Coordinates of C-alpha atoms in Angstrom, one line a residue:
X1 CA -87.4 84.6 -74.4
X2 CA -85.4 83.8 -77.6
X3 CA -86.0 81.2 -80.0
X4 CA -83.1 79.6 -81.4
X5 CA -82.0 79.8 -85.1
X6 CA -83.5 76.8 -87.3
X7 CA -79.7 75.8 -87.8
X8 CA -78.9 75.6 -84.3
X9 CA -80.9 72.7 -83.6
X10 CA -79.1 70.4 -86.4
X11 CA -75.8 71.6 -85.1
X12 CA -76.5 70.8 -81.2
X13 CA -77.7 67.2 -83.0
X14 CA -74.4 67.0 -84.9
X15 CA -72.3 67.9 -81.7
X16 CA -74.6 65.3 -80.0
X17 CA -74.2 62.9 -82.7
X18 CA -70.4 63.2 -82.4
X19 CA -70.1 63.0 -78.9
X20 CA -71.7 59.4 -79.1
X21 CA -69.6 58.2 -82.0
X22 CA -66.6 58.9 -80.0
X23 CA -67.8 57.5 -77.2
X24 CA -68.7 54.2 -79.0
X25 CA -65.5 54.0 -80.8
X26 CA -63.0 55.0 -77.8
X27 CA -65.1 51.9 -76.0
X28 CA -64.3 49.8 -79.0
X29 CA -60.0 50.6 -78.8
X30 CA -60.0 50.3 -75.1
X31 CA -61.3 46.7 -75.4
X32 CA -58.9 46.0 -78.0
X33 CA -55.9 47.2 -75.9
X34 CA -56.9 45.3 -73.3
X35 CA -57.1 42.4 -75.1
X36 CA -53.3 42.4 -75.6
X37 CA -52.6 42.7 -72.1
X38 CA -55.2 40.8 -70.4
X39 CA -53.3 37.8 -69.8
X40 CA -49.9 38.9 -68.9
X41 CA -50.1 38.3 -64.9
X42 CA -52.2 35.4 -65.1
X43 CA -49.7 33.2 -67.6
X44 CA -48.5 31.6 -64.4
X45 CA -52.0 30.5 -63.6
X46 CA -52.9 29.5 -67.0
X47 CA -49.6 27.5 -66.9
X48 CA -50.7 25.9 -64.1
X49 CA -54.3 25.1 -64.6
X50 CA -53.4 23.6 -67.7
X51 CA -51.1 21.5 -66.7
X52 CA -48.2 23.2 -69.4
X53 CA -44.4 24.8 -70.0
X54 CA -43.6 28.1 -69.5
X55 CA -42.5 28.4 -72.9
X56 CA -45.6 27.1 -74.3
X57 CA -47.8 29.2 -72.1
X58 CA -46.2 32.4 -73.7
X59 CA -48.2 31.5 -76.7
X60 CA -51.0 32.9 -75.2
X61 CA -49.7 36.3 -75.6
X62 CA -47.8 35.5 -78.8
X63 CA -50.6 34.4 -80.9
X64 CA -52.6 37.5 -80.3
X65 CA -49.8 39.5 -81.6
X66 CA -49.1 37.4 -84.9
X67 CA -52.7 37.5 -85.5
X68 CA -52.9 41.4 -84.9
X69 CA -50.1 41.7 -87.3
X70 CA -51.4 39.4 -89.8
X71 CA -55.2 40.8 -89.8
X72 CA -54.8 44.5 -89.1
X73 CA -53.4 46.0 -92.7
X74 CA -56.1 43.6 -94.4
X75 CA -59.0 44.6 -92.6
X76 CA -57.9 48.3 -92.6
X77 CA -57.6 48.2 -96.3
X78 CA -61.1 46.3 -96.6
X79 CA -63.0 48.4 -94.7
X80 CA -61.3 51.9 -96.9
X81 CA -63.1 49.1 -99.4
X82 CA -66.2 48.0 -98.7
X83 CA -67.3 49.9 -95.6
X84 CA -66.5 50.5 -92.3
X85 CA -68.8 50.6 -90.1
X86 CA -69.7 46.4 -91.5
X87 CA -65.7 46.0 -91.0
X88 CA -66.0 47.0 -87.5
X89 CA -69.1 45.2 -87.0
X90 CA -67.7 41.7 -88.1
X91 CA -64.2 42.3 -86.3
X92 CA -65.9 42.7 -83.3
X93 CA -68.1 39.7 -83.3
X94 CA -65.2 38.0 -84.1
X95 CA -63.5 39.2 -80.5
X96 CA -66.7 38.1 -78.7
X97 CA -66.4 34.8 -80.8
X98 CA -62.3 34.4 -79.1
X99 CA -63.5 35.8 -75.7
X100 CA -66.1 33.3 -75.2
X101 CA -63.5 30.1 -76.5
X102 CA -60.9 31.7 -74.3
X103 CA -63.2 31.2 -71.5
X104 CA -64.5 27.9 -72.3
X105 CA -61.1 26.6 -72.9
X106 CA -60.1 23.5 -71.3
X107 CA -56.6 23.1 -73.4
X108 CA -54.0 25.5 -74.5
X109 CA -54.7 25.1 -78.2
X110 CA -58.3 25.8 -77.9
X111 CA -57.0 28.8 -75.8
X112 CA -54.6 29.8 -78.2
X113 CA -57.2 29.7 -80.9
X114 CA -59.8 32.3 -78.7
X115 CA -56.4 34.1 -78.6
X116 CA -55.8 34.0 -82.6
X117 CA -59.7 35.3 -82.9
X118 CA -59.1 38.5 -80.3
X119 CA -55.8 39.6 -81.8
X120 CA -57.6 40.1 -85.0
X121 CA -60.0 42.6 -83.6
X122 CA -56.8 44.9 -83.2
X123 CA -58.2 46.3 -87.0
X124 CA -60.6 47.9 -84.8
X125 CA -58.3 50.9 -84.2
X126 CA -57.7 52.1 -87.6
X127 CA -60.9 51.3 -88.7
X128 CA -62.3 53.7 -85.8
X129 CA -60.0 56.3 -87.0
X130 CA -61.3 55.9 -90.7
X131 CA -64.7 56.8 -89.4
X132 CA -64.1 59.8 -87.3
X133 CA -62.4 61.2 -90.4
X134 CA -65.5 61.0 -92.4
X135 CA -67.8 61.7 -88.9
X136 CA -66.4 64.6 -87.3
X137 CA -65.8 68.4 -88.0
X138 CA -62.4 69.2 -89.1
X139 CA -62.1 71.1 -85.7
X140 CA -62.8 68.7 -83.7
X141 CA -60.9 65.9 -85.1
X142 CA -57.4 66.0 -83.5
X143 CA -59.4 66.1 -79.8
X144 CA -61.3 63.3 -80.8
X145 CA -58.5 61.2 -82.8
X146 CA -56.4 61.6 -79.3
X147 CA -59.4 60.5 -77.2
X148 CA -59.3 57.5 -79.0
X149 CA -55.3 56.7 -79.0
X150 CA -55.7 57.2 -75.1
X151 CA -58.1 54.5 -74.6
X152 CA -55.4 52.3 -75.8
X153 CA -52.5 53.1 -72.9
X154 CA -56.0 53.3 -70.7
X155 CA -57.0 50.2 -71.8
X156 CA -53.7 48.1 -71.3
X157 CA -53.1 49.4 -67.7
X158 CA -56.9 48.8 -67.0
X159 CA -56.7 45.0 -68.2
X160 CA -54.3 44.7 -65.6
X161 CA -55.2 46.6 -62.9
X162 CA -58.9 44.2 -63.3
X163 CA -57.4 41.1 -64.0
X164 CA -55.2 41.2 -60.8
X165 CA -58.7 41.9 -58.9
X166 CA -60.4 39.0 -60.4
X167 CA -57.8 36.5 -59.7
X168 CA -56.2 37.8 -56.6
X169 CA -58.2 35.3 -54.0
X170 CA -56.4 31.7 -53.2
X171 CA -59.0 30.1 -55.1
X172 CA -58.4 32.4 -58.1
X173 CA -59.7 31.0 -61.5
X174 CA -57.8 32.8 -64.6
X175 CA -60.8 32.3 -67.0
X176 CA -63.0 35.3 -64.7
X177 CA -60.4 37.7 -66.8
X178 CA -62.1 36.2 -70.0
X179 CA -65.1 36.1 -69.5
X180 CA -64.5 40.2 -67.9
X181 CA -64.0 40.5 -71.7
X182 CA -66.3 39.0 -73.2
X183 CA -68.4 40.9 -71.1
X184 CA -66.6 44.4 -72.7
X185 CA -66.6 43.0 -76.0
X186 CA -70.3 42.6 -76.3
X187 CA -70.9 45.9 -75.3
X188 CA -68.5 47.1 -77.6
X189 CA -70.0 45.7 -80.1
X190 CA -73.3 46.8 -78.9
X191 CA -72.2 50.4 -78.7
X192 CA -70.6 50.5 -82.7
X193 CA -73.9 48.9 -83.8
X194 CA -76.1 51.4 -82.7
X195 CA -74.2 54.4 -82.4
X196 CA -72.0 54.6 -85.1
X197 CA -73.3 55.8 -88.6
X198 CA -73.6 53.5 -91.9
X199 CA -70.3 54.1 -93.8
X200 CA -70.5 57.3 -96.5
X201 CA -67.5 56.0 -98.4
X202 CA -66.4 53.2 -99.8
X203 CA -63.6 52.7 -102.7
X204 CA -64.9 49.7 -104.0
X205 CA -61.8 47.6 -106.1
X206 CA -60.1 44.5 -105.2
X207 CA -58.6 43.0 -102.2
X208 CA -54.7 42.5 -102.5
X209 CA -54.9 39.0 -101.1
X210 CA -51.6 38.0 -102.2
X211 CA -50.0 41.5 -100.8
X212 CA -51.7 40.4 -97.5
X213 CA -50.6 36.9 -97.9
X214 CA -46.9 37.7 -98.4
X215 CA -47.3 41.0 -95.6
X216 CA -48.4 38.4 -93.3
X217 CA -46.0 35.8 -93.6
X218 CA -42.8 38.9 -93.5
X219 CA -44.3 39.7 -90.2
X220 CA -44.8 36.4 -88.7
X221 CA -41.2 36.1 -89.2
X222 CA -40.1 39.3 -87.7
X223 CA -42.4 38.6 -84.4
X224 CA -41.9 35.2 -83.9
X225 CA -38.3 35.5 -83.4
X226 CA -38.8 38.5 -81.3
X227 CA -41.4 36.7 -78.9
X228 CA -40.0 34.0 -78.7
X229 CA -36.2 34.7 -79.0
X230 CA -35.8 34.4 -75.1
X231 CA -37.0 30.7 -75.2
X232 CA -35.4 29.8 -78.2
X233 CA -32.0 31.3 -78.1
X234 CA -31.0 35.0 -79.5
X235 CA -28.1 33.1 -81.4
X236 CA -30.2 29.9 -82.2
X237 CA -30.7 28.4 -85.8
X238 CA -34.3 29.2 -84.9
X239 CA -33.9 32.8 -84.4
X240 CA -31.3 33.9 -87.3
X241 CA -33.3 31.7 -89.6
X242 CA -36.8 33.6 -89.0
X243 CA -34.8 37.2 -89.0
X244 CA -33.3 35.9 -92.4
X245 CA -36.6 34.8 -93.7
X246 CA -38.4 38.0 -92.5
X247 CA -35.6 40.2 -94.8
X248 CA -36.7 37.8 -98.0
X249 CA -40.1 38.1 -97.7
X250 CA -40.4 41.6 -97.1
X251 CA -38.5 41.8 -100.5
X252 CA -41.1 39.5 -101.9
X253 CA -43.6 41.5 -100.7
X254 CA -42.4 45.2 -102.0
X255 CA -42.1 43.3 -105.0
X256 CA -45.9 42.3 -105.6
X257 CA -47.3 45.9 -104.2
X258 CA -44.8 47.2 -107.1
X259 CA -46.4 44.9 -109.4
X260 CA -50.3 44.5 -108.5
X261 CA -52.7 47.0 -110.3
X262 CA -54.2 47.8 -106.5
X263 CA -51.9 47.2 -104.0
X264 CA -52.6 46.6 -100.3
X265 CA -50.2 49.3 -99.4
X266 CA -49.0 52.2 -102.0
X267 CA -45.1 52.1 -101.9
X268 CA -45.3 55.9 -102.1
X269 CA -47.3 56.1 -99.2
X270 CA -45.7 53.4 -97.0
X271 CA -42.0 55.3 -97.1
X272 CA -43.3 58.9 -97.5
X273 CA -41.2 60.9 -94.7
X274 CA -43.6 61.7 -92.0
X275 CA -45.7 58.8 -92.7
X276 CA -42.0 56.3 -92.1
X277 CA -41.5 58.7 -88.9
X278 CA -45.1 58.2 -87.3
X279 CA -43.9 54.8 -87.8
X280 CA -40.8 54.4 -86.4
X281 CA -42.1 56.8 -83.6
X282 CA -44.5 54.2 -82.8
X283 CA -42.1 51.3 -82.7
X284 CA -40.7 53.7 -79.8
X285 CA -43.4 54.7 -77.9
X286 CA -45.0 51.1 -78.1
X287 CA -41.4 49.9 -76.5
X288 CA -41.5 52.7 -73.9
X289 CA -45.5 51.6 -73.1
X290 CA -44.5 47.8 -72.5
X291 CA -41.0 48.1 -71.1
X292 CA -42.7 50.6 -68.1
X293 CA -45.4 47.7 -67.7
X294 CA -43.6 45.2 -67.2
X295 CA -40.4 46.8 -66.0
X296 CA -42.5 48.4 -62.9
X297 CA -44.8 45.0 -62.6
X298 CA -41.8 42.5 -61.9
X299 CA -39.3 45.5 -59.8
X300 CA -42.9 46.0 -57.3
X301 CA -43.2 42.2 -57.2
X302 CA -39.8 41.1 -55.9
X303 CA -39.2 40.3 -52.1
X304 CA -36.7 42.7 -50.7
X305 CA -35.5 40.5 -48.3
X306 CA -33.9 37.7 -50.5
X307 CA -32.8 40.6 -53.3
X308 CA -32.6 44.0 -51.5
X309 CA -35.0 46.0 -53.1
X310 CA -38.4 45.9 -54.4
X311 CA -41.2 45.9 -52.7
X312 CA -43.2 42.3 -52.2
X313 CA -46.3 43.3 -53.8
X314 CA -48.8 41.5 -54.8
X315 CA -50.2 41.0 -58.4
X316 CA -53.7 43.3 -56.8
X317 CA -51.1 45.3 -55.0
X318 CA -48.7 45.5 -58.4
X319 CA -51.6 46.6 -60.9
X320 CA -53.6 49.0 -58.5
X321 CA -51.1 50.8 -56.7
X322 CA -48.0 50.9 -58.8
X323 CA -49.6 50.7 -62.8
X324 CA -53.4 51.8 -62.2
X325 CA -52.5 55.7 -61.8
X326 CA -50.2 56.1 -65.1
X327 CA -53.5 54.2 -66.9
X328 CA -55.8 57.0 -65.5
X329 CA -53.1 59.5 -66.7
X330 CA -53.3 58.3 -70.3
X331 CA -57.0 58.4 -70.7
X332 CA -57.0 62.2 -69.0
X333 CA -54.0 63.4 -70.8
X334 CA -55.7 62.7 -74.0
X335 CA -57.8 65.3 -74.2
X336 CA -54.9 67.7 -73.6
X337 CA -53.4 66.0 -76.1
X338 CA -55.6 66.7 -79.1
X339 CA -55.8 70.1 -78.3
X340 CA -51.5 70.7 -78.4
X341 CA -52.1 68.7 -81.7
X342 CA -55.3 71.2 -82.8
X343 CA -53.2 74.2 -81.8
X344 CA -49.2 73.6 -82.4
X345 CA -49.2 70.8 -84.4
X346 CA -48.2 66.7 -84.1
X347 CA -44.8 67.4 -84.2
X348 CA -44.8 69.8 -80.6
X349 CA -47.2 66.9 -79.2
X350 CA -44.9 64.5 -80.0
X351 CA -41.8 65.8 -78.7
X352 CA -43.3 66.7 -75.6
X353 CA -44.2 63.1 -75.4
X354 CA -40.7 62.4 -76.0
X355 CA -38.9 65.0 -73.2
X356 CA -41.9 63.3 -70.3
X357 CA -41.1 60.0 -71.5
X358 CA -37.3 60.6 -71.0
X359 CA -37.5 62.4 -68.4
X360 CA -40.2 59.4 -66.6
X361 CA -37.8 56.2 -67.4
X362 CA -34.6 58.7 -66.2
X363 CA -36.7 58.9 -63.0
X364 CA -37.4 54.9 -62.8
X365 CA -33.7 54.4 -63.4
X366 CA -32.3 56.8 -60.9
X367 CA -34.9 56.0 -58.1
X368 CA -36.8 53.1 -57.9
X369 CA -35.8 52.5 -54.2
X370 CA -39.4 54.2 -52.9
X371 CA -42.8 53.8 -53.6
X372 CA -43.6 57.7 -54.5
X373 CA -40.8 57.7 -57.2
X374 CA -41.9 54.4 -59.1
X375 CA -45.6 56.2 -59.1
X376 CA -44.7 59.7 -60.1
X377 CA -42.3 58.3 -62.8
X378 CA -45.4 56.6 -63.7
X379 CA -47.9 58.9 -64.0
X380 CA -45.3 60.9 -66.2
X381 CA -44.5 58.2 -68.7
X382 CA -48.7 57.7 -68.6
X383 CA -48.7 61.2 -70.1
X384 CA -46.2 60.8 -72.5
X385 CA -47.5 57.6 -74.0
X386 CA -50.9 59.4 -74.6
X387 CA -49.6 62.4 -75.9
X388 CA -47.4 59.9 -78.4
X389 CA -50.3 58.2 -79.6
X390 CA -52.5 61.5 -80.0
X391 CA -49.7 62.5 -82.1
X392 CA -49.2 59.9 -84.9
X393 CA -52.4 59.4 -86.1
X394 CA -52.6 63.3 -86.7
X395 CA -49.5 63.0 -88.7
X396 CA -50.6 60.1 -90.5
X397 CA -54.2 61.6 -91.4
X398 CA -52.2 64.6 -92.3
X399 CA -50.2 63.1 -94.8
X400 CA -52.0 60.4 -97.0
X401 CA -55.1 60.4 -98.5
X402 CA -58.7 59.6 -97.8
X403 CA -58.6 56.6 -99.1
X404 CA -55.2 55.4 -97.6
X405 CA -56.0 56.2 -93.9
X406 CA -57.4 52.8 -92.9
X407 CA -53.9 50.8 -94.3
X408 CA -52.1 53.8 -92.7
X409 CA -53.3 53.9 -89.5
X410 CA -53.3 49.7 -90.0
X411 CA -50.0 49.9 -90.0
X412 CA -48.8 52.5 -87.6
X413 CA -51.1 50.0 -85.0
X414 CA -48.6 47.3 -86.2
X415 CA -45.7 49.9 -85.8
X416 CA -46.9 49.9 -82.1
X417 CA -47.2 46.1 -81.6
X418 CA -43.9 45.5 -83.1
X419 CA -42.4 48.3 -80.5
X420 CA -44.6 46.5 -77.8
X421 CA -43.2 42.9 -78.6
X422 CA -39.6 44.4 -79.0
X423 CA -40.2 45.7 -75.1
X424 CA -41.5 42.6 -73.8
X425 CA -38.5 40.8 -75.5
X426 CA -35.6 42.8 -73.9
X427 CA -37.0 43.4 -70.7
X428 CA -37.2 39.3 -70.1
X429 CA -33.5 39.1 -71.6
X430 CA -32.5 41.5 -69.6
X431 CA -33.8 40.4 -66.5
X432 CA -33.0 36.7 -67.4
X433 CA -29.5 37.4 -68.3
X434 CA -28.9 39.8 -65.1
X435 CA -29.6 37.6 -61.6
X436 CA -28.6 37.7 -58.2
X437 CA -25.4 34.9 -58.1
X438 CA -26.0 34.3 -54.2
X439 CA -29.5 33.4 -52.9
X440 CA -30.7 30.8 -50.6
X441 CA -30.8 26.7 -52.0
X442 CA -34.4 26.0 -53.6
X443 CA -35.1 29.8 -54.6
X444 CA -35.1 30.1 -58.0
X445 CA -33.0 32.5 -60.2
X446 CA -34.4 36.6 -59.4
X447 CA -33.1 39.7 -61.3
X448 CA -30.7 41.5 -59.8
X449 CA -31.6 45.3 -59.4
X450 CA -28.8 46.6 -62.4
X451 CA -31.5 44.4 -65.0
X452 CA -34.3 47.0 -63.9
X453 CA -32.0 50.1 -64.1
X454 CA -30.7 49.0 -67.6
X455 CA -34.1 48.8 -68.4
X456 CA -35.5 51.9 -67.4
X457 CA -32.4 53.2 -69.1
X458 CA -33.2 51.7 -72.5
X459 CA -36.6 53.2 -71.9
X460 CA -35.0 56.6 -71.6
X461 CA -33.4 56.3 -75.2
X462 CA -36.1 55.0 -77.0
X463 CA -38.0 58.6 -75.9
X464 CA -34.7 60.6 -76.8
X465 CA -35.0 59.2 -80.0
X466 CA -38.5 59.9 -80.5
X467 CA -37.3 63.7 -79.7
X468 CA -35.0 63.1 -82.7
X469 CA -37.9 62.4 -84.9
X470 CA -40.1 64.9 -84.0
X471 CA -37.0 67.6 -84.5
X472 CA -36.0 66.2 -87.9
X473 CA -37.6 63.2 -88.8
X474 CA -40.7 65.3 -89.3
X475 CA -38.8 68.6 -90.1
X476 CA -40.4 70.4 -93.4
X477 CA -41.4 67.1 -94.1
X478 CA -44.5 67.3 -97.7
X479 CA -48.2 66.2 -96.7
X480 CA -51.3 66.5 -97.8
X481 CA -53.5 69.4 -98.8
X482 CA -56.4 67.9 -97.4
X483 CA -59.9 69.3 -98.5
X484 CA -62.5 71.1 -96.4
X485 CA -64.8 69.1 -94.3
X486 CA -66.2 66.3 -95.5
X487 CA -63.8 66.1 -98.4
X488 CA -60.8 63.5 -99.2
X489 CA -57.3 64.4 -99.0
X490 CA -54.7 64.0 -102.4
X491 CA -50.9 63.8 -101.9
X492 CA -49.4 67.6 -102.3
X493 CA -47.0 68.7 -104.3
X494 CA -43.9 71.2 -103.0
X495 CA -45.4 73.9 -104.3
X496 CA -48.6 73.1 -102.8
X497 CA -47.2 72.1 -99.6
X498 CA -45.6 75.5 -99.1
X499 CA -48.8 77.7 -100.2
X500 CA -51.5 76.1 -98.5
X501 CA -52.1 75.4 -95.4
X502 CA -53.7 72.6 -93.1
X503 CA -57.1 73.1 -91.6
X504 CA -56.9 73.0 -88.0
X505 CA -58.5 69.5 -87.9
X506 CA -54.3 68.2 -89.3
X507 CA -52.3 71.2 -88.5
X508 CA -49.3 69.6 -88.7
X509 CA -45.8 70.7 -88.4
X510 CA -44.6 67.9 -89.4
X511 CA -45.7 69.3 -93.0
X512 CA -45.2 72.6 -92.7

């Protein structure tokens, strides 16, 4: 019988120690997805229970996002600071902190509040990103970086699949959905404090609080319009005057990160090529993600006999049967997507995700008239939305250094948002500008079928464009020569770029 070598035994432990750091972080970004889309079907009920507007009920969903885009790059930065792992720690107390006042909430600012509290845990994703760089062999990186980005798609389609169980009786009590996750939150947070390893490095220095300040305030003004454009008017004083004031302050802001000795974001870094790409990617894919959610949720839901199509599900029926499947796509598609980033490189992992998203929303637009189509087109936009997000992060951590990857990823997660507010946006125009002119008295306005086709269209685009980026956005674009494991990552120059080559942990095309 042979013994095993005495370095085999702290490799299986490595391996082993690995294996549980990505299980506890993947657990960690699937509760913060979920938190975004947790209350989408149940704003009805919430409306209702509270005794409030439509338009004020959409808060609920809108103040998770400003706080998300407010919180993330600071907390990205600050952990790259002053440690991870207690960055991660606090964030997600904070989340069980907003579940439990969600939960408990008897008023829509108090609920609004527990909101505000979860949409600052969505810092958790970069920060979990941050550690598997410094945690896991160069080799095994990309597999686990894309395990991780598939928890989010997961995530969101599992929120709704579970909240349309828990709130599908007669009797149905919206506040079983927070308490569900509080429930995941806690063990979240019990999972990162005993699984994941004490932070190894830390940059120490200042916090930018005045770049965060005047980041925060650029993006409230971008989003707010964008949420809340439908209620308020596209061509309202509102609306222009919040787009206006977002263009001025992100002026200020490039100013003061030009000016500050340690900036919250390094110019350099921000509009480097394929960093600006993963970006802009992610504004895509984030669309594509929220305009298939709720695109397929409302065409399942409508009554075919007053509008001649659709398919009169229920919200239980809606989730599990029609959005459930593309969910359990994302999370197994992962995998498969961090080895096509291992072996050919983000850039062929992104434009596959690109050519299935295209080809999904074609699908939707073409046929949505039977059950089998909507699901299949599902399942293949599932796959290209996890292949998308195993992609960017690879080119992000590819391109910027150690340092920089928790305010990088930060704001490639806001890229995302942004894409995912954008989608929720034109899909409720859309379908509020498009409705059936002749339906019975007392029935109030429905979509008519051309909204959903338009939409599923639009989808369609935004993946052909992400095909343009991944062909020349991230064409010969300069990275980083990033250092063997366990090392940090300094920008390249060309000549560097074109000698050396990436380990296979950020084998990247979009560098080569």
């Amino acid at each position: 019988m042979s013994t095993p070598s005495p370095a085999a035994a702290p490799a299986a432990a490595g391996q082993r120690n690995e294996t549980v750091i990505v299980f506890a972080l993947s657990l960690a970004a699937m509760v913060v997805s979920m938190m975004q889309t947790l209350p989408v079907p149940i704003l009805g009920l919430i409306r209702d229970d509270l005794g409030t507007s439509t338009a004020n009920v959409s808060w609920v969903t809108t103040a998770t996002l400003l706080s998300a885009a407010v919180f993330t790059p600071l907390l990205g930065r600050f952990g790259d600071q002053h440690g991870k792992k207690p960055t991660l720690v606090a964030v997600l107390g904070v989340m069980v902190a907003g579940s439990v006042i969600a939960a408990l909430a008897t008023s829509l600012p108090l609920l609004i509040l527990g909101r505000v509290l979860q949409g600052a845990a969505t810092a958790i994703f970069p920060l979990a990103l941050s550690v598997l760089r410094e945690e896991v062999r160069p080799q095994k990186l990309p597999g686990a970086m894309a395990l991780v980005s598939g928890t989010l798609a997961f995530g969101s389609g599992l929120a709704l699949v579970a909240t349309g169980l828990l709130t599908s009786g007669s009797d149905a009590d919206y506040r079983n959905a927070f308490w569900m996750a509080t429930g995941f939150a806690a063990l979240a947070l019990l999972a990162v404090v005993f699984l994941v390893p004490a932070t190894r490095h830390k940059t120490g220095g200042r916090t930018d609080f005045l770049g965060a300040l005047t980041l925060g305030i650029a993006l409230l003004l971008l989003l707010l319009p964008i949420s809340q454009g439908h209620e308020w008017g596209w061509a309202s004083g509102r609306t222009l005057g919040s787009f206006a004031g977002a263009a001025v302050m992100t002026a200020v802001w490039v100013l003061v990160e030009r000016k500050v000795r340690e900036p919250l974001v390094d110019m350099r870094m921000f509009v480097h090529r394929p960093v600006l790409m993963a970006n802009l990617a992610g504004i895509l894919v984030g669309f594509g993600m929220f305009a298939n959610f709720l695109g397929v949720s409302y065409l399942v839901q409508m009554p075919e006999a007053l509008t001649g199509y659709g398919f009169d599900a229920s919200i239980l029926r809606a989730s599990v049967q029609f959005l459930l499947p593309g969910a359990i796509v994302s999370l197994l598609a992962s995998p498969i997507g961090g080895q096509l980033v291992r072996h050919r490189g983000p850039r062929m992992a992104l434009g596959l995700a690109a050519a299935l998203g295209a080809v999904g929303f074609a699908w939707l637009a073409l046929d949505h008239q039977h059950s089998a189509s909507v699901i299949g087109a599902g399942l293949v936009v599932g796959a290209a939305v996890s292949f998308g997000y195993a992609a960017m992060p690879a080119v992000i951590m590819a391109s910027v250094p150690h340092h920089q990857s928790g305010i990088a990823n930060g704001i490639n997660s806001i890229s995302r948002s942004t894409g995912s507010a954008i989608g929720s946006a034109i899909v409720t125009t859309i379908l509020a500008s498009k409705t059936i002119e002749h339906l019975p008295a007392g029935v109030p306005p429905l979509p008519a079928e051309s909204g959903f086709t338009l939409t599923f269209g639009i989808g369609a685009a935004a993946f052909a464009l992400v095909a343009v980026i991944s062909w020349l956005g991230l064409r010969g674009g300069q990275g980083t020569v990033a250092a063997s494991a366990g090392g940090s990552a300094q920008p390249a120059t060309a000549a560097e770029t074109s000698d050396a080559r990436q380990p296979d942990a950020v084998k990247a095309d979009a560098v080569r």
